[in-house]
PDB file of C-alpha atoms in Angstrom:
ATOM      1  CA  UNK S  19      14.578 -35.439 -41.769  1.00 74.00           C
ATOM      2  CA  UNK S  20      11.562 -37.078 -41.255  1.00 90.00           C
ATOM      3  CA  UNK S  21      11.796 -40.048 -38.706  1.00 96.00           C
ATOM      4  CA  UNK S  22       9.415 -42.686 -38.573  1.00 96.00           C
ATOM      5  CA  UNK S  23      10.719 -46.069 -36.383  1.00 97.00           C
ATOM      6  CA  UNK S  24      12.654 -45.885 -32.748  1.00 98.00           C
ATOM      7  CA  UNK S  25      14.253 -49.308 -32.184  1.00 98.00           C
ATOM      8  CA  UNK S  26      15.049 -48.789 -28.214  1.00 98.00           C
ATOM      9  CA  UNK S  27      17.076 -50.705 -26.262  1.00 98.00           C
ATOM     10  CA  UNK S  28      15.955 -51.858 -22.401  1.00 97.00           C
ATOM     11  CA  UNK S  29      18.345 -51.841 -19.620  1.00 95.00           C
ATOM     12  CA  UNK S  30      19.927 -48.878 -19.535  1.00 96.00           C
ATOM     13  CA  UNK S  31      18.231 -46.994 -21.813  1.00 98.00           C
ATOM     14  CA  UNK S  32      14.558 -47.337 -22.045  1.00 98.00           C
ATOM     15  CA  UNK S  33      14.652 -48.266 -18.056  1.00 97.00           C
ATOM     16  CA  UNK S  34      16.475 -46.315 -15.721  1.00 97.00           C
ATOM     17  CA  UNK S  35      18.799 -47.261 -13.281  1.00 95.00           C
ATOM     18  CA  UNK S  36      15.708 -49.081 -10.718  1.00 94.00           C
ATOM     19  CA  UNK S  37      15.162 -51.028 -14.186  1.00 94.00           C
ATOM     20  CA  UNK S  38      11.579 -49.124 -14.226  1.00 96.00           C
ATOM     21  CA  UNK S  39      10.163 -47.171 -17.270  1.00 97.00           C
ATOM     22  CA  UNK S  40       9.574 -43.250 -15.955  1.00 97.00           C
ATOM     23  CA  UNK S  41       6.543 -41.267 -16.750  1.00 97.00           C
ATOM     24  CA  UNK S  42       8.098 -39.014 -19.357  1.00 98.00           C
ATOM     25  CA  UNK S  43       9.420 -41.710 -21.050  1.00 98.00           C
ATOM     26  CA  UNK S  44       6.548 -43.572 -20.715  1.00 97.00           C
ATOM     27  CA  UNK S  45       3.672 -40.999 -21.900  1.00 97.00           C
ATOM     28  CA  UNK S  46       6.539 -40.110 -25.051  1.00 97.00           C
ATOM     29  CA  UNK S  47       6.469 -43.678 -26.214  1.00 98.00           C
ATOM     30  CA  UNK S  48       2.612 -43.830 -26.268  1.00 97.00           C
ATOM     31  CA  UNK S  49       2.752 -40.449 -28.143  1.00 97.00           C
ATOM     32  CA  UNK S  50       5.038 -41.461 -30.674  1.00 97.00           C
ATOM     33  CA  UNK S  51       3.076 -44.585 -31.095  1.00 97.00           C
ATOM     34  CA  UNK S  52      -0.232 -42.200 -31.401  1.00 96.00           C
ATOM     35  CA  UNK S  53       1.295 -40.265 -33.785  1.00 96.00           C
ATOM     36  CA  UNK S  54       1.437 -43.231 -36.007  1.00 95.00           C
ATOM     37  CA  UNK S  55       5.694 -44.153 -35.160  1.00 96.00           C
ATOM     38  CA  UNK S  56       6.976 -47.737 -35.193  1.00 96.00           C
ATOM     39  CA  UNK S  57       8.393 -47.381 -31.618  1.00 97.00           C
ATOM     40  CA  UNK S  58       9.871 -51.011 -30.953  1.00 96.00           C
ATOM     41  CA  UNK S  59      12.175 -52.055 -27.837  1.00 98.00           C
ATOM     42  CA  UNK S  60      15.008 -53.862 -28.848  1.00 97.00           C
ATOM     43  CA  UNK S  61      16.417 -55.677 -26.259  1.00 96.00           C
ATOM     44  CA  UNK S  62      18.447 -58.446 -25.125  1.00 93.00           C
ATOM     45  CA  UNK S  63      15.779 -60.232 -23.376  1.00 95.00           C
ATOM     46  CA  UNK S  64      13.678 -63.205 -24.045  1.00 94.00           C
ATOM     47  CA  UNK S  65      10.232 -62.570 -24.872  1.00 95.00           C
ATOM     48  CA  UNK S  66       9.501 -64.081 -21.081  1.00 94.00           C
ATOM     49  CA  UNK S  67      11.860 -61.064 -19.586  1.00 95.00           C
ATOM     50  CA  UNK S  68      10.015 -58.264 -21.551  1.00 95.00           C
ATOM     51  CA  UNK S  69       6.229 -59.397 -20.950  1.00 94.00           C
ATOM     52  CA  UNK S  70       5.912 -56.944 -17.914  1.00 93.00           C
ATOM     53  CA  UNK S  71       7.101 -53.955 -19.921  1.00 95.00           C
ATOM     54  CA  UNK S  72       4.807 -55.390 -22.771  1.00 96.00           C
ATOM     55  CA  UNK S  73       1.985 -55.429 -21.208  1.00 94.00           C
ATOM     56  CA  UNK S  74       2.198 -51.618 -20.478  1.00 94.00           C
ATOM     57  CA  UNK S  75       2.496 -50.963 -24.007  1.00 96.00           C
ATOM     58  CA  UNK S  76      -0.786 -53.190 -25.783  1.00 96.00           C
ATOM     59  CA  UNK S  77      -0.698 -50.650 -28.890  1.00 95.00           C
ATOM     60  CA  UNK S  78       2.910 -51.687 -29.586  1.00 97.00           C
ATOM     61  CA  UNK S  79       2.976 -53.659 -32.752  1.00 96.00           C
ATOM     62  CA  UNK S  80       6.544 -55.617 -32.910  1.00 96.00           C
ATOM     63  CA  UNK S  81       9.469 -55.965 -30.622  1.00 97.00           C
ATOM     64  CA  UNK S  82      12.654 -57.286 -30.931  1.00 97.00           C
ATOM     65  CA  UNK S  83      14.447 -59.774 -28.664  1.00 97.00           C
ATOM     66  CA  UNK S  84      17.674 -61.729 -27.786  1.00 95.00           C
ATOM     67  CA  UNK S  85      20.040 -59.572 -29.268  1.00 94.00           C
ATOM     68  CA  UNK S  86      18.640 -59.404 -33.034  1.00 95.00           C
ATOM     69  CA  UNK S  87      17.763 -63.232 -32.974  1.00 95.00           C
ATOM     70  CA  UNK S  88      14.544 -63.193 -33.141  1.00 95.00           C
ATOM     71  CA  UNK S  89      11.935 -59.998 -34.222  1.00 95.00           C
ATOM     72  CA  UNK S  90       8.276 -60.758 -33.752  1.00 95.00           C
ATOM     73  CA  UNK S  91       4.636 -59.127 -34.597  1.00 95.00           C
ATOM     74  CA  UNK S  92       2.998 -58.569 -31.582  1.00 95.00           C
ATOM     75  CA  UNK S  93      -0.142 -58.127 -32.983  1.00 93.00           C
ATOM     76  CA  UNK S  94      -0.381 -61.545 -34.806  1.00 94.00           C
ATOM     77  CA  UNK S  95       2.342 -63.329 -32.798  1.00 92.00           C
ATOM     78  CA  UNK S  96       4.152 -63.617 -36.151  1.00 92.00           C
ATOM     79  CA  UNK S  97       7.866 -64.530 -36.267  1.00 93.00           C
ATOM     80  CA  UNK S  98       9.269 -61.630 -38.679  1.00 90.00           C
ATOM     81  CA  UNK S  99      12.927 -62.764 -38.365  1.00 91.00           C
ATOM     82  CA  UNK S 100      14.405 -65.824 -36.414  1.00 93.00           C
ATOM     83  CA  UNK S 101      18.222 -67.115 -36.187  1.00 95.00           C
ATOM     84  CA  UNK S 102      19.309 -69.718 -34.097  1.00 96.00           C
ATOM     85  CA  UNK S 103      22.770 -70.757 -33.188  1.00 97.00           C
ATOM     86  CA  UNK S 104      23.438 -74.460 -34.726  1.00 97.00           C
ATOM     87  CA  UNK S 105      23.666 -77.218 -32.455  1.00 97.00           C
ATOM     88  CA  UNK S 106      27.514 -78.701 -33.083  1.00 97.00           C
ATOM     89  CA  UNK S 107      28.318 -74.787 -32.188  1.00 98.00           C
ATOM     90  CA  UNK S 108      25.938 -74.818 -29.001  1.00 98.00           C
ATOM     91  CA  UNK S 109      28.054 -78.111 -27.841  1.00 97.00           C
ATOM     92  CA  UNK S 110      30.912 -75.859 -28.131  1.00 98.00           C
ATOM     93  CA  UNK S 111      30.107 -72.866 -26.454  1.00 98.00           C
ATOM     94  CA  UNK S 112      28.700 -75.597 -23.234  1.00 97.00           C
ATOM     95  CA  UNK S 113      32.241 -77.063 -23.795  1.00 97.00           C
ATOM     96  CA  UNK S 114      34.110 -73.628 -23.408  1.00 97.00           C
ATOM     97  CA  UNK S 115      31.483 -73.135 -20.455  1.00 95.00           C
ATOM     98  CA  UNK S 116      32.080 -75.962 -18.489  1.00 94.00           C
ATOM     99  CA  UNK S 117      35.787 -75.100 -18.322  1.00 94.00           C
ATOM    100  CA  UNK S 118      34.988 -71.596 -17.316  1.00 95.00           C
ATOM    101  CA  UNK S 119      34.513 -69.874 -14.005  1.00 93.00           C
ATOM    102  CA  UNK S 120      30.974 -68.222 -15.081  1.00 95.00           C
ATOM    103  CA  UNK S 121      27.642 -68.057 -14.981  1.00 96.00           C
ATOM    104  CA  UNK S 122      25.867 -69.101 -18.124  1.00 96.00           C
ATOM    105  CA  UNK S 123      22.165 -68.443 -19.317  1.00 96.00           C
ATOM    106  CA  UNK S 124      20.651 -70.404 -22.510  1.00 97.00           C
ATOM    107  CA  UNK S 125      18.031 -68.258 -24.622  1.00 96.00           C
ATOM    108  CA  UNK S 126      16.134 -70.868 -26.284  1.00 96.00           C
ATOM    109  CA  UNK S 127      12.564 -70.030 -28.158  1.00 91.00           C
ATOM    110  CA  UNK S 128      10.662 -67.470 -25.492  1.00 92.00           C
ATOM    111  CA  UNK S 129      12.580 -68.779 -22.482  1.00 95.00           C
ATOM    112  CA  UNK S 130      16.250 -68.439 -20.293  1.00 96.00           C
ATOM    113  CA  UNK S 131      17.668 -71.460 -19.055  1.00 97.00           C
ATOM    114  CA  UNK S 132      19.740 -71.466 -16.123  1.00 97.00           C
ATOM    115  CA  UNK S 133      21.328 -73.974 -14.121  1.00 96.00           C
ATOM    116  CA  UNK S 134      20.203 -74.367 -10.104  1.00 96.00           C
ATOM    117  CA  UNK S 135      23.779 -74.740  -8.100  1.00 95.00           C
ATOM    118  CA  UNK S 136      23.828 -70.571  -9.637  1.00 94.00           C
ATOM    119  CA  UNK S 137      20.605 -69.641  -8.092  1.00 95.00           C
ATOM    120  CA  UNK S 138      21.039 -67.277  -5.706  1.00 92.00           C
ATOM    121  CA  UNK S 139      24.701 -66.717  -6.379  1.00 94.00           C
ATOM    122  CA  UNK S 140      24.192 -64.077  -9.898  1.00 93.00           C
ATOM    123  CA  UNK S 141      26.424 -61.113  -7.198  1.00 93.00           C
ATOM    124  CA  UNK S 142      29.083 -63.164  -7.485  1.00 94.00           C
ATOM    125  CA  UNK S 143      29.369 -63.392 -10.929  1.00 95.00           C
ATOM    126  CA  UNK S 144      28.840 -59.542 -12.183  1.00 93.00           C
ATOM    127  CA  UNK S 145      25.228 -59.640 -12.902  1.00 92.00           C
ATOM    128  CA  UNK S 146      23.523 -58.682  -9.671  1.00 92.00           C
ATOM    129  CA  UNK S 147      21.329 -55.976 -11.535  1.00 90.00           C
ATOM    130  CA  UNK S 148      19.747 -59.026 -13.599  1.00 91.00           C
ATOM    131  CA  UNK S 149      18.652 -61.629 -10.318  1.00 92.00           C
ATOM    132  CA  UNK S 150      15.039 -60.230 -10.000  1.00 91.00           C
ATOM    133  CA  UNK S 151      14.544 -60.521 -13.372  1.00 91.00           C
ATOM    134  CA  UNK S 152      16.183 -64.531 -13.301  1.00 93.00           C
ATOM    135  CA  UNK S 153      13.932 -65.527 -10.622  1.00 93.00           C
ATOM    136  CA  UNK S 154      11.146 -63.814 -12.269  1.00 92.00           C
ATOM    137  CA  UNK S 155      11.573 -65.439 -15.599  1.00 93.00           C
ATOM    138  CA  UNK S 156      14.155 -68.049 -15.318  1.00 96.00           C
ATOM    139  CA  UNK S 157      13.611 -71.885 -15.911  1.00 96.00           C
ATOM    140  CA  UNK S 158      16.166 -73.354 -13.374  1.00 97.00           C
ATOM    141  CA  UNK S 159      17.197 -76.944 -14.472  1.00 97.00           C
ATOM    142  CA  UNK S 160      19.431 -79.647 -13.290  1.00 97.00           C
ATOM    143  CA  UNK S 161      21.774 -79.859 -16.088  1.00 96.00           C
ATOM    144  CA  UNK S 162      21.944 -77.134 -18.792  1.00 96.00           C
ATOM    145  CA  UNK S 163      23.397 -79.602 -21.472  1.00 96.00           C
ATOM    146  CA  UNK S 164      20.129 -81.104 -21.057  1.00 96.00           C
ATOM    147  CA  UNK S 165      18.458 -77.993 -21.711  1.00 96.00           C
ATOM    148  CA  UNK S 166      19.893 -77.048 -24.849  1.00 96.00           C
ATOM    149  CA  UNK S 167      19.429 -80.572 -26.408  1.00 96.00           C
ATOM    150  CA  UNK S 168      15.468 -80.098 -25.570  1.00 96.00           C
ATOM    151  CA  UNK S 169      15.805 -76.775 -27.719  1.00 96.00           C
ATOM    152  CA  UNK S 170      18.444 -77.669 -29.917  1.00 95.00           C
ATOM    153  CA  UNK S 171      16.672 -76.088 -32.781  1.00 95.00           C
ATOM    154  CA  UNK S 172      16.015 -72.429 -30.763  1.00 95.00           C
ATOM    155  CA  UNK S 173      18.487 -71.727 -29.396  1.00 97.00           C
ATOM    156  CA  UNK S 174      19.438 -68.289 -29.909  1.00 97.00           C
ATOM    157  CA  UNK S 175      21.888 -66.530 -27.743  1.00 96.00           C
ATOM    158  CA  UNK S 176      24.321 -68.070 -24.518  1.00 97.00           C
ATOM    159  CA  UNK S 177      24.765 -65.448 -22.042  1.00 96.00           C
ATOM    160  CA  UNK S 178      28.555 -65.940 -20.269  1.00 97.00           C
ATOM    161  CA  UNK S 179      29.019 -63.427 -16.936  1.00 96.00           C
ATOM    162  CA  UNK S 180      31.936 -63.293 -14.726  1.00 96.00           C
ATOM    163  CA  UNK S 181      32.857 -62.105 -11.282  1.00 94.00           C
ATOM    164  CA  UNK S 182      36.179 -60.570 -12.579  1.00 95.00           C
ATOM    165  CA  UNK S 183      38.458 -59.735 -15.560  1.00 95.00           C
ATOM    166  CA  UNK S 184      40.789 -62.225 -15.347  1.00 96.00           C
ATOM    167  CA  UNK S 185      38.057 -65.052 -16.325  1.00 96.00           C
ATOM    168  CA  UNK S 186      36.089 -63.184 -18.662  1.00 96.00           C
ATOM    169  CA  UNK S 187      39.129 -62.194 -20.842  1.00 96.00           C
ATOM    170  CA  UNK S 188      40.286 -66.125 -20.463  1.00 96.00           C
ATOM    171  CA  UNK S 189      36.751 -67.005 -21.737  1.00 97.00           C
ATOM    172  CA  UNK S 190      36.581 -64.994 -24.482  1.00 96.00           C
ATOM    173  CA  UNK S 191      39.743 -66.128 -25.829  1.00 97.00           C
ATOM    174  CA  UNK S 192      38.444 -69.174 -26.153  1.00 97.00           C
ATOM    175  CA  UNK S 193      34.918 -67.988 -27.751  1.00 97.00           C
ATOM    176  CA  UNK S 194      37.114 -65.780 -30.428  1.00 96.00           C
ATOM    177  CA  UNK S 195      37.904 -69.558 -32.083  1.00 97.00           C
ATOM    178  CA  UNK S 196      34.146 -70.128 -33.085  1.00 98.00           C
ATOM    179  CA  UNK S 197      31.930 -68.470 -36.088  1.00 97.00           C
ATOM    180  CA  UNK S 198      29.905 -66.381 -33.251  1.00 97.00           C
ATOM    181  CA  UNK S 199      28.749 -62.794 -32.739  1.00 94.00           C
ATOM    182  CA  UNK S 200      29.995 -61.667 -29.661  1.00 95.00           C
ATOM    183  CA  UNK S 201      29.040 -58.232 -27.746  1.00 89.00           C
ATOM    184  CA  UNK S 202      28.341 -57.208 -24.092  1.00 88.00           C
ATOM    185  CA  UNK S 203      25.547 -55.805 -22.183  1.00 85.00           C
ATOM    186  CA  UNK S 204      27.032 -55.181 -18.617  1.00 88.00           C
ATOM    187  CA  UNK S 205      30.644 -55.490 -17.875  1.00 91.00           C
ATOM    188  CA  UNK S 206      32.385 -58.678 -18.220  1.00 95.00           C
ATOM    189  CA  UNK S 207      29.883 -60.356 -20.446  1.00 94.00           C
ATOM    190  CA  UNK S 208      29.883 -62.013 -23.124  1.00 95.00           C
ATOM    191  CA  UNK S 209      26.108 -62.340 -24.948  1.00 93.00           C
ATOM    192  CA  UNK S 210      26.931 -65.435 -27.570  1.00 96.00           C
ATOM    193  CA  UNK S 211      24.435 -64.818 -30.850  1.00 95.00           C
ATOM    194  CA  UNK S 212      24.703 -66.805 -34.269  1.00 96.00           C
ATOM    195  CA  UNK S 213      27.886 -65.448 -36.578  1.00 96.00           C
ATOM    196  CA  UNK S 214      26.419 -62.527 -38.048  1.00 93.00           C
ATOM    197  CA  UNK S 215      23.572 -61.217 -35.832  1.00 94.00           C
ATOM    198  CA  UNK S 216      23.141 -58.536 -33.960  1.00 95.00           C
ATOM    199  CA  UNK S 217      20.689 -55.656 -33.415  1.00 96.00           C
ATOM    200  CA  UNK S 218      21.686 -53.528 -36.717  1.00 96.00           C
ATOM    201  CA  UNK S 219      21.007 -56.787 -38.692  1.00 95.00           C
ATOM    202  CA  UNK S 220      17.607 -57.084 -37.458  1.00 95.00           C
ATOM    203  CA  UNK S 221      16.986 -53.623 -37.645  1.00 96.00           C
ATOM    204  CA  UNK S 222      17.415 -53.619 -41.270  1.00 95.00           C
ATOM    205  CA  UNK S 223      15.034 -56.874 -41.821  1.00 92.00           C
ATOM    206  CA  UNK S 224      12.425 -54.770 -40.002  1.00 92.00           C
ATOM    207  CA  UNK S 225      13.132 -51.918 -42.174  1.00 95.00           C
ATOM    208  CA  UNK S 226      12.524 -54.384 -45.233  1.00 93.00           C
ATOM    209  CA  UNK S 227       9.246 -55.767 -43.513  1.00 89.00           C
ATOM    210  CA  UNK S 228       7.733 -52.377 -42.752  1.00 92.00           C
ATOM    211  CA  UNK S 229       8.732 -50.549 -46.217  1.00 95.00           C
ATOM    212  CA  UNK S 230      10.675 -47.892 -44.602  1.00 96.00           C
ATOM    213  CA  UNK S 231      14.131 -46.368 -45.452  1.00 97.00           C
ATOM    214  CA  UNK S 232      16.723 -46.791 -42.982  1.00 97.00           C
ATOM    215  CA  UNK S 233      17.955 -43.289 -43.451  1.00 97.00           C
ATOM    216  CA  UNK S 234      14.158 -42.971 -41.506  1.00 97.00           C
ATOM    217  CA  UNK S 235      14.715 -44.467 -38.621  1.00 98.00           C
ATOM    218  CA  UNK S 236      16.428 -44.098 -35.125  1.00 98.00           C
ATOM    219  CA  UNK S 237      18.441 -46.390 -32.502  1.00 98.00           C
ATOM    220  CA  UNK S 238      18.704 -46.044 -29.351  1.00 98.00           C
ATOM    221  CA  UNK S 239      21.444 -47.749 -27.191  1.00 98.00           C
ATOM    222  CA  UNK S 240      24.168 -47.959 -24.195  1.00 97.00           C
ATOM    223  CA  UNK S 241      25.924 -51.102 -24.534  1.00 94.00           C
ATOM    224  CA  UNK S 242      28.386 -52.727 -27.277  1.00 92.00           C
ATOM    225  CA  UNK S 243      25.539 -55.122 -28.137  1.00 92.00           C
ATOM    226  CA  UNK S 244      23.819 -52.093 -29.552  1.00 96.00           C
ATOM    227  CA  UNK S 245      26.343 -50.853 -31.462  1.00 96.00           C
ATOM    228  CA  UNK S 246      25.559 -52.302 -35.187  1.00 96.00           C
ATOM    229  CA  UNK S 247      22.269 -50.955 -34.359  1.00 97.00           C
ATOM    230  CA  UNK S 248      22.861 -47.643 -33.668  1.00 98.00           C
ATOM    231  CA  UNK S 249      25.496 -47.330 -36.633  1.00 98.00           C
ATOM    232  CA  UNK S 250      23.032 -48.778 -39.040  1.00 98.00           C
ATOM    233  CA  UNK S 251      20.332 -46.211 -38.205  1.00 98.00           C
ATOM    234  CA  UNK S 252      19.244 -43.517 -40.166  1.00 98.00           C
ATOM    235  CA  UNK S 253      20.080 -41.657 -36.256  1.00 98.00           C
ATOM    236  CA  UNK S 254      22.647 -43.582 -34.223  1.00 98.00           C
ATOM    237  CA  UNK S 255      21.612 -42.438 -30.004  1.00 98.00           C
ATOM    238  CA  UNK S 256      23.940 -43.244 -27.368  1.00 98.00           C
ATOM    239  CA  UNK S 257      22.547 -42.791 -23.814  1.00 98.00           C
ATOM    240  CA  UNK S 258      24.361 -40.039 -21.843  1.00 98.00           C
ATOM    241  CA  UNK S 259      25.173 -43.056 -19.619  1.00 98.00           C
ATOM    242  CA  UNK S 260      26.465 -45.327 -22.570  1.00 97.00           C
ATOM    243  CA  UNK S 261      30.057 -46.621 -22.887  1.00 96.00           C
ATOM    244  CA  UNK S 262      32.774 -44.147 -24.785  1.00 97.00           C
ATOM    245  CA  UNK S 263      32.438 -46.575 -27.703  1.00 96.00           C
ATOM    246  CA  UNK S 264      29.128 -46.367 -27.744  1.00 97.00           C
ATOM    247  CA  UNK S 265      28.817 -42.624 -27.950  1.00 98.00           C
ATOM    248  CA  UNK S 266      32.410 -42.121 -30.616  1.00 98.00           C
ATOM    249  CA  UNK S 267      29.807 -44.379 -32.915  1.00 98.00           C
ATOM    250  CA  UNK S 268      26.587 -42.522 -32.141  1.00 98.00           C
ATOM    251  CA  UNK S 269      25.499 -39.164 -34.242  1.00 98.00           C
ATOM    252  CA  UNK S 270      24.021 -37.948 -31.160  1.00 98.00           C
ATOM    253  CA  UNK S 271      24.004 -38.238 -27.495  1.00 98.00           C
ATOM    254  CA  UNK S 272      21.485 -37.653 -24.958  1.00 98.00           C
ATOM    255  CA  UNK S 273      20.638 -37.382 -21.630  1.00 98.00           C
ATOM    256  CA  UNK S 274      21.034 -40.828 -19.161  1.00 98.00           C
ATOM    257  CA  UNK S 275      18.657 -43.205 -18.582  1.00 98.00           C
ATOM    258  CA  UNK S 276      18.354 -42.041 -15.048  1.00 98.00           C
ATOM    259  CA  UNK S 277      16.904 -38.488 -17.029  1.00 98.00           C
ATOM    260  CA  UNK S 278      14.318 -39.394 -19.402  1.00 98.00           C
ATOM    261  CA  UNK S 279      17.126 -39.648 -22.803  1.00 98.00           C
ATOM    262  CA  UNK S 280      14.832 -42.029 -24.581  1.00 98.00           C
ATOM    263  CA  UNK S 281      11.865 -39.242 -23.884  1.00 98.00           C
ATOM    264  CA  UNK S 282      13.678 -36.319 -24.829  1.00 98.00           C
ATOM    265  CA  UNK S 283      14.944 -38.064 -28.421  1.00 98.00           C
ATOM    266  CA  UNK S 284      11.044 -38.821 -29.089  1.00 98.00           C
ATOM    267  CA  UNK S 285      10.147 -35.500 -28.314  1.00 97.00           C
ATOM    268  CA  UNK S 286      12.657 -33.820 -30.314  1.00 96.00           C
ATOM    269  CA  UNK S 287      12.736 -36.607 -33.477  1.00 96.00           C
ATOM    270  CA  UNK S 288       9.222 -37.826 -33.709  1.00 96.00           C
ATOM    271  CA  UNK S 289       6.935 -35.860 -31.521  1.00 93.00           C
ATOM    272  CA  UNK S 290       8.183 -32.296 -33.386  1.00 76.00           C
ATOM    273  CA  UNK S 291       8.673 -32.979 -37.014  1.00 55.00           C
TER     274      UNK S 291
END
């Protein structure tokens, strides 16, 4: 089989464990792009969080961000695909929030949206790995209600985290009662998208965009909230550090992020065919 798009996911996959891209994996993407590949990350993020990795990457033509919510043309700044979660639902999800014992993040247009009693405080609720990144990129408001009624139309994704078990199962309970998509990037979080998206439905609109067969293309991934994506691929790729759920679903499984997997799937799929 001839493959010719990657969709890659970030954290943990794409960037290693220091949350930095490695050589190998780094001069593979460029070659795959060279070679005339659609090689797209496919991320969680807001556009804010990926510029950095972006900006190493200028001949990259589309990437694709908060969870599947919104896919955009680099090249032209073009929105390609867009969902955002309705606003009576968004009221909800603050409601479930408020009662909660979590951190929450709003994803709304290119930009997080965090409230400022939380600064400083992300190691107590799971998501220590992610505080660089939220002081790098995070708007830090007063009053996240607030927030979401200034974007009510772009919002896309509401990003729960939780110091322990107890809370995030107790959450998520509550979160099962409204028309969401619900997956996880780190442990005991939820990542709140509009009923119905995720990465393998955004994978196919780029697939309808770009004219190419999903039998032809290849997902990369670690995390639940890559698993429609790597299922839906013409290749499903779990990480050799991705969860057992992740890898039962994948057709192949390679090394960690920590060891250059992404690199040695692009060298193998697209750089030898």
């Amino acid at each position: 089989m001839s493959y010719r798009l990657l969709a890659m996911d970030m954290d943990g996959t794409v960037l290693n464990s220091e949350k930095v891209i490695t050589p190998r994996t780094e001069a593979a993407i460029r070659a795959a792009i060279a070679a005339g590949k659609d090689v797209f990350f496919a991320t969680g993020r807001s556009p804010m969080e990926v510029e950095k990795e972006l900006s190493a990457f200028p001949e990259m033509n589309y990437a694709m961000f908060v969870s599947g919510a919104l896919v955009r043309d680099l090249k032209t700044g073009e929105t390609v695909h867009s969902v955002h979660i309705p606003f009576p639902i968004v009221e909800k999800i603050l409601d479930i929030g408020e009662k909660s014992r979590g951190f929450l993040g709003i994803y709304a247009g290119n930009n997080v949206y965090a409230e400022k009693k939380y600064r400083g405080h992300m190691g107590e609720y799971g998501c220590k790995c992610f505080e660089e990144l939220y002081e790098r990129c995070t708007i830090w408001v007063d009053d996240l209600r607030e927030a979401a009624q200034e974007h009510r139309e772009e919002v896309h994704k509401i990003n729960f985290y939780f110091g322990n078990e107890e809370d995030y199962l107790a959450c998520g309970e509550e979160l099962k009662k409204l028309p969401v998509t619900r997956a996880s990037g780190i442990p005991h979080n939820d990542e709140v998208s509009p009923c119905g998206v995720n990465k393998g439905e955004a994978l196919l609109a780029m697939c309808e965009k770009l004219g190419i067969p999903v039998s032809e293309t290849i997902a990369v991934g670690d995390q639940t909230n890559d698993l429609e994506m790597i299922r839906a691929a013409g290749l499903g790729v779990a990480m050799g550090n991705a969860t057992e759920e992740v890898k039962a679903a994948a057709d192949v499984i390679t090394a960690d992020c920590d060891h250059d997997g992404v690199a040695e799937i692009i060298e193998k799929y697209l750089l030898e065919t």
